XYZ file of C-alpha atoms in Angstrom:
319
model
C 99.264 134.768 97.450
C 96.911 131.695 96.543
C 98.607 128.580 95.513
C 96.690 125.758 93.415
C 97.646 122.541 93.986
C 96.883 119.767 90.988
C 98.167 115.901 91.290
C 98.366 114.635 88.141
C 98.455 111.314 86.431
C 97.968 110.086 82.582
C 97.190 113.908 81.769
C 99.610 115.135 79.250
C 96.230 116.277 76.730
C 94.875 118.215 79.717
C 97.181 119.634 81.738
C 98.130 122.352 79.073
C 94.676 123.343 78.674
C 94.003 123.525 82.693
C 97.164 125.488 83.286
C 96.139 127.843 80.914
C 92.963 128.908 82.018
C 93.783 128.785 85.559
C 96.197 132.087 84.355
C 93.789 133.551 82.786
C 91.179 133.502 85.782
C 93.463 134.239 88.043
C 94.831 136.880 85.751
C 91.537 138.799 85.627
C 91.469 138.978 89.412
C 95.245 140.686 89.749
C 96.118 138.095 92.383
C 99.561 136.980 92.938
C 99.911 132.661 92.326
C 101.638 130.037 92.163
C 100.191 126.522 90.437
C 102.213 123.196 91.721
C 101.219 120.581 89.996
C 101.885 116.623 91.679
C 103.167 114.750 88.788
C 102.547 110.712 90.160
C 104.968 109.405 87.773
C 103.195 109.517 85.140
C 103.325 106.587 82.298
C 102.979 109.107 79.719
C 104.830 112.774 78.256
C 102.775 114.799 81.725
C 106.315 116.065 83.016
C 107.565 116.719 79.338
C 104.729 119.111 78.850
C 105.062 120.282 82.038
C 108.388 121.449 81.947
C 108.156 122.924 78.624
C 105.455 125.331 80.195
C 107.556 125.671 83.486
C 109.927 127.705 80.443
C 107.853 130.396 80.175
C 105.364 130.240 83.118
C 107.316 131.270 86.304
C 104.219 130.587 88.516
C 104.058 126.694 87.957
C 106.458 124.455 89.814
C 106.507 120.757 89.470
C 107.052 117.807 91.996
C 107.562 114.360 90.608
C 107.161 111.565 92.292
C 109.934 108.447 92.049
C 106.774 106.137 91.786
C 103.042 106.168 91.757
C 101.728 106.924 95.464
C 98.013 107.486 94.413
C 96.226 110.538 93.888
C 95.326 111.019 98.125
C 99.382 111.425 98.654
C 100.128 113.915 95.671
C 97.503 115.860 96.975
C 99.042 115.816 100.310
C 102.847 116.358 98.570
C 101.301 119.834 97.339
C 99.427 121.146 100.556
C 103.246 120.350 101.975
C 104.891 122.675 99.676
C 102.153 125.361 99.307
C 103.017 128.936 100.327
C 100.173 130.897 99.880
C 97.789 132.429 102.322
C 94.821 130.244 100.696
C 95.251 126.742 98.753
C 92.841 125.638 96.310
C 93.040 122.019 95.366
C 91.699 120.795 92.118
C 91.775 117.543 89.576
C 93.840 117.724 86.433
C 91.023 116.194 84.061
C 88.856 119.765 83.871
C 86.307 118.139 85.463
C 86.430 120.952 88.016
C 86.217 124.207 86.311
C 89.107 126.883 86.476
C 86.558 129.464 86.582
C 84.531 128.859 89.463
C 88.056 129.927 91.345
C 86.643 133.475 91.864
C 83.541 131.682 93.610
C 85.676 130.285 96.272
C 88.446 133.196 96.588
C 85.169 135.509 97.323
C 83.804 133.353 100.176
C 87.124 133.026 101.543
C 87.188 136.850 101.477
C 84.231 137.077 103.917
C 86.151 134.756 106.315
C 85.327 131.265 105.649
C 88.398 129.169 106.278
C 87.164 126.002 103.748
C 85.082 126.392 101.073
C 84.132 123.374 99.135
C 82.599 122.588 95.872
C 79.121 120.232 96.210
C 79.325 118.709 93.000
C 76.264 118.903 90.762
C 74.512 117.293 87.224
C 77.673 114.273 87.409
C 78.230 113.832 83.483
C 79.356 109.991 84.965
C 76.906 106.935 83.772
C 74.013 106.224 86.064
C 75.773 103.194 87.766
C 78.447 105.459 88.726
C 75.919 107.893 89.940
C 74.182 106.169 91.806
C 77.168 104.281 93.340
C 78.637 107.747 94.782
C 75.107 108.580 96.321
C 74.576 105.380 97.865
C 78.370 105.292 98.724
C 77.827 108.824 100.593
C 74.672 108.267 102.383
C 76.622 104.821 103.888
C 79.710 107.319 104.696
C 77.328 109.754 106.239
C 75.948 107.050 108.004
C 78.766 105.325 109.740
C 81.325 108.403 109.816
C 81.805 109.823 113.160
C 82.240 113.008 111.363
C 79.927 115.224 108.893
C 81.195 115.049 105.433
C 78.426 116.741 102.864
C 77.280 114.472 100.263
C 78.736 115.237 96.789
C 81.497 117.360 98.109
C 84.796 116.425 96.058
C 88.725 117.295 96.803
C 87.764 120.600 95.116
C 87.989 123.113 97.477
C 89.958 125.993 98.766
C 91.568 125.593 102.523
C 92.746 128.688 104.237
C 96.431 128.872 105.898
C 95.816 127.417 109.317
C 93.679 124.497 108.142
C 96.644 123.855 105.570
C 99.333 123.735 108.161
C 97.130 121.521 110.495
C 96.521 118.992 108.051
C 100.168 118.988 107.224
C 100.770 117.911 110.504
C 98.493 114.625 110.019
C 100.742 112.029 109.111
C 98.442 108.916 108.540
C 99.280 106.939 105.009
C 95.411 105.612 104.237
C 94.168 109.460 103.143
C 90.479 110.841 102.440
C 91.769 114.840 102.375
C 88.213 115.440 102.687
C 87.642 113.674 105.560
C 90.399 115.302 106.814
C 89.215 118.640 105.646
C 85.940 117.868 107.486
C 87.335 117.066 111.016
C 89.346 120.189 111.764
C 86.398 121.997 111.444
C 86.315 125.717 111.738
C 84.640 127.621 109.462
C 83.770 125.783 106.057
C 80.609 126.317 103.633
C 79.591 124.663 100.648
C 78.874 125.984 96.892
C 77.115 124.071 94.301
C 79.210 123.599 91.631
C 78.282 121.974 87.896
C 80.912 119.040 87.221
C 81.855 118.947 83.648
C 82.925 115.951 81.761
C 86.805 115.047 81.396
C 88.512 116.958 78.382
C 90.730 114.425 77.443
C 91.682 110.620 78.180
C 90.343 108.122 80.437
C 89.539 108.274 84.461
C 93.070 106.940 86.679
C 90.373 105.729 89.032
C 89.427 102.629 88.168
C 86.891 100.044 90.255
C 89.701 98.679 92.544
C 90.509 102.303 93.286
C 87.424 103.347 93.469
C 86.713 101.211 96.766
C 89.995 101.207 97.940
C 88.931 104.756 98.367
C 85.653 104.474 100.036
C 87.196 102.005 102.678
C 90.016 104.661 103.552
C 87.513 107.132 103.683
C 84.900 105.186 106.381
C 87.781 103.446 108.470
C 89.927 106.347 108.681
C 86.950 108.116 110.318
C 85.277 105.954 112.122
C 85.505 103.072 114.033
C 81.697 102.166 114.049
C 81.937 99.258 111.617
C 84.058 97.700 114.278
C 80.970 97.997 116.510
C 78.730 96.832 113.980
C 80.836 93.893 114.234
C 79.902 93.125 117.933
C 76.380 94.343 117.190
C 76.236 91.106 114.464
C 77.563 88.933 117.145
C 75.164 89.697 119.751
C 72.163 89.050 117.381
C 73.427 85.615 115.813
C 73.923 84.356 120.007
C 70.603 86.078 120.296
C 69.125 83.533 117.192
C 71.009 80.871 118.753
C 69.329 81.168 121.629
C 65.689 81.058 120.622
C 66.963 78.361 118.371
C 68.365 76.126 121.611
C 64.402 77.434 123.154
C 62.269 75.884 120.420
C 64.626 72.871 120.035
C 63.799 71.907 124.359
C 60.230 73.107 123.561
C 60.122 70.621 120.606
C 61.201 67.759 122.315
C 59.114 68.092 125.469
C 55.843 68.077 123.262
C 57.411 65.499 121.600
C 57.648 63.253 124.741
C 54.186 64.962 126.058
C 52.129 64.222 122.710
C 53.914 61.154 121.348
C 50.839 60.808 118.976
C 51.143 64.582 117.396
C 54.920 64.500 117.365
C 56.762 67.655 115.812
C 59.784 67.276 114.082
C 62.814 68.813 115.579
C 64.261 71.278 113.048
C 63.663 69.056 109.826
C 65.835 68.866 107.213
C 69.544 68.848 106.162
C 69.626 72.060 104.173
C 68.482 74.075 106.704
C 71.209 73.239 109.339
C 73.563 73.914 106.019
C 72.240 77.161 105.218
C 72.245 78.449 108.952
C 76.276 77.267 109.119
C 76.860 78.683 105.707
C 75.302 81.978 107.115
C 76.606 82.379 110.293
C 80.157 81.488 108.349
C 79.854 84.263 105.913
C 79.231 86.714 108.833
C 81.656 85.691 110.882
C 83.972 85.481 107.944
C 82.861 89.628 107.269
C 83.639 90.400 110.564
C 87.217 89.483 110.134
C 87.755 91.379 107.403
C 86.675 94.377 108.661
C 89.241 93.652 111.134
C 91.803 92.922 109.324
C 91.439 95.954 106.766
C 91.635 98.128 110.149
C 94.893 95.895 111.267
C 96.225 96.476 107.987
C 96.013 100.245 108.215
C 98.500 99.558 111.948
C 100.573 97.781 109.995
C 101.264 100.547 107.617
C 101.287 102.826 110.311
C 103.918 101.671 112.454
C 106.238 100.808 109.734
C 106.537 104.456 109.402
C 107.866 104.830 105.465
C 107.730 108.490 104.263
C 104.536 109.443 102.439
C 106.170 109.811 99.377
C 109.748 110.011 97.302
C 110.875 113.239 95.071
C 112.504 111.944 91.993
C 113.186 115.748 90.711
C 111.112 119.446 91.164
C 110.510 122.313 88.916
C 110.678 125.902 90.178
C 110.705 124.757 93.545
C 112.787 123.535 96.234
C 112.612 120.398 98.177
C 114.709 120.373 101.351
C 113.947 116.488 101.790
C 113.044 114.404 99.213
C 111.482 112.159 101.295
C 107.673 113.003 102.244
């Protein structure tokens, strides 16, 4: 049994289309599936469609959401309510293509318990493009984990490594980052990212780096460290500044005639408060966004609410 799992949101032109040649993929390989699709409540007709093809297609079942909880959370609603042996997670715009399914299943075959797709030839402009690579290389770099550059949510996750991250209960998710630090046996396939069949991205810029920030502090707390690391060099400064100002007034006293001036100028002694203001000012909020993330920890809300299901049932509807 495989299961896909597919959140949705603002995808009522594509979601007909995906569904459909996920069967036929799947069909072709005479495997038994099921397709749950994560409908985030949706402005538009998504869970109209949806249960219109729920009427014929026995294999799709349908979770909808009482509000929008972001794409990170309907992922993690799905993976919940998954039953098959392997779970293949994709996006609902087509940018990942139904049939490179067969790619992952056969690498799964051979034992590997993740299999991811490495994105390649992004059909995004080149500010986006080079935004991701720069915005990996700085995850790579401060992660305490190894998450491959260009590697998506689309990827397949074998039984075990489905029920483990079901038992992570954290509300700021990166599923790949998550994906990444169970380990076991994962391997990644190139895989050419189309362009979106229909309608615009969900993700826009504020999403976008909301994003990025769950995905470096949720794995790491080095920029904490960096934090201490910036303090340490501005005493450091401070220091040598306190050095040269004694040094500059004993020649000042010891050559009266060839006098130097001790730090000259108003605007520098503004610019080096300004400075060490803005730092200091940085290094708060990179404390704060991690005493945000305990805040929304111990309040302990569920991860998500079920307004109503489709072919499936939900004991709870709380997440």
């Amino acid at each position: 049994m495989i299961t896909i799992v597919i959140p949705t949101y603002r995808s009522a032109e594509n979601i007909p289309v995906l569904i459909e040649r996920i069967c036929g993929v799947l069909s072709q390989r005479n495997t038994s599936y099921e397709i749950i699709v994560v409908n985030d409540n949706s402005p538009d007709n998504t869970l109209d469609r949806l249960k219109k093809i729920a009427a014929y297609l026995p294999q799709l079942k349908v979770i909808s959401f009482a509000r929008n909880f972001g794409q990170q959370i309907a992922t993690s609603a799905g993976l919940k309510y998954a039953s098959g042996d392997a779970v293949i997670i994709m996006d609902d715009d087509l940018q990942d293509p139904p049939e490179f399914l067969p790619t992952l299943l056969t690498k799964w075959e051979e034992g590997y318990d993740i299999v991811y797709a490495i994105r390649t030839k992004r059909k995004e402009n080149i500010i986006k493009r080079c935004g991701y690579k720069l915005y990996y290389k700085l995850l790579a770099a401060l992660s305490d984990i190894d998450i491959p550059c260009d590697s998506g949510d689309f990827c397949l996750m074998s039984r075990k490594v489905v029920d483990i991250i079901k038992t992570m209960r954290e509300r700021d998710r990166f599923i790949r980052g998550l994906r990444a630090w169970v380990g076991f046996r994962q391997i990644g396939i190139e895989c050419e990212r189309c362009r979106r069949f229909s309608g615009k991205p969900a993700y826009n810029f504020h999403k976008i780096v909301k994003l990025s920030l769950d995905g470096i502090l949720a794995l790491s707390n080095k920029p904490l460290r960096i934090t201490t690391w910036l303090g340490f060099i501005f005493s450091m400064f401070s220091l040598l500044g306190i050095i040269i100002t004694v040094m500059q007034k004993i020649a000042t006293y010891l050559f009266p005639d060839n006098a130097l001036a001790v730090w000259p100028g108003f605007s520098s002694i503004l610019l080096s408060i300004l400075l060490i203001g803005g730092v200091q000012l940085i290094c708060l909020g990179i404390i704060g966004e991690y005493i945000g993330r305990i805040f929304n920890e111990v309040k302990d809300r569920p991860l998500f609410i079920v307004s109503e299901t489709i072919g499936i049932q939900v004991s709870e509807k709380l997440g």
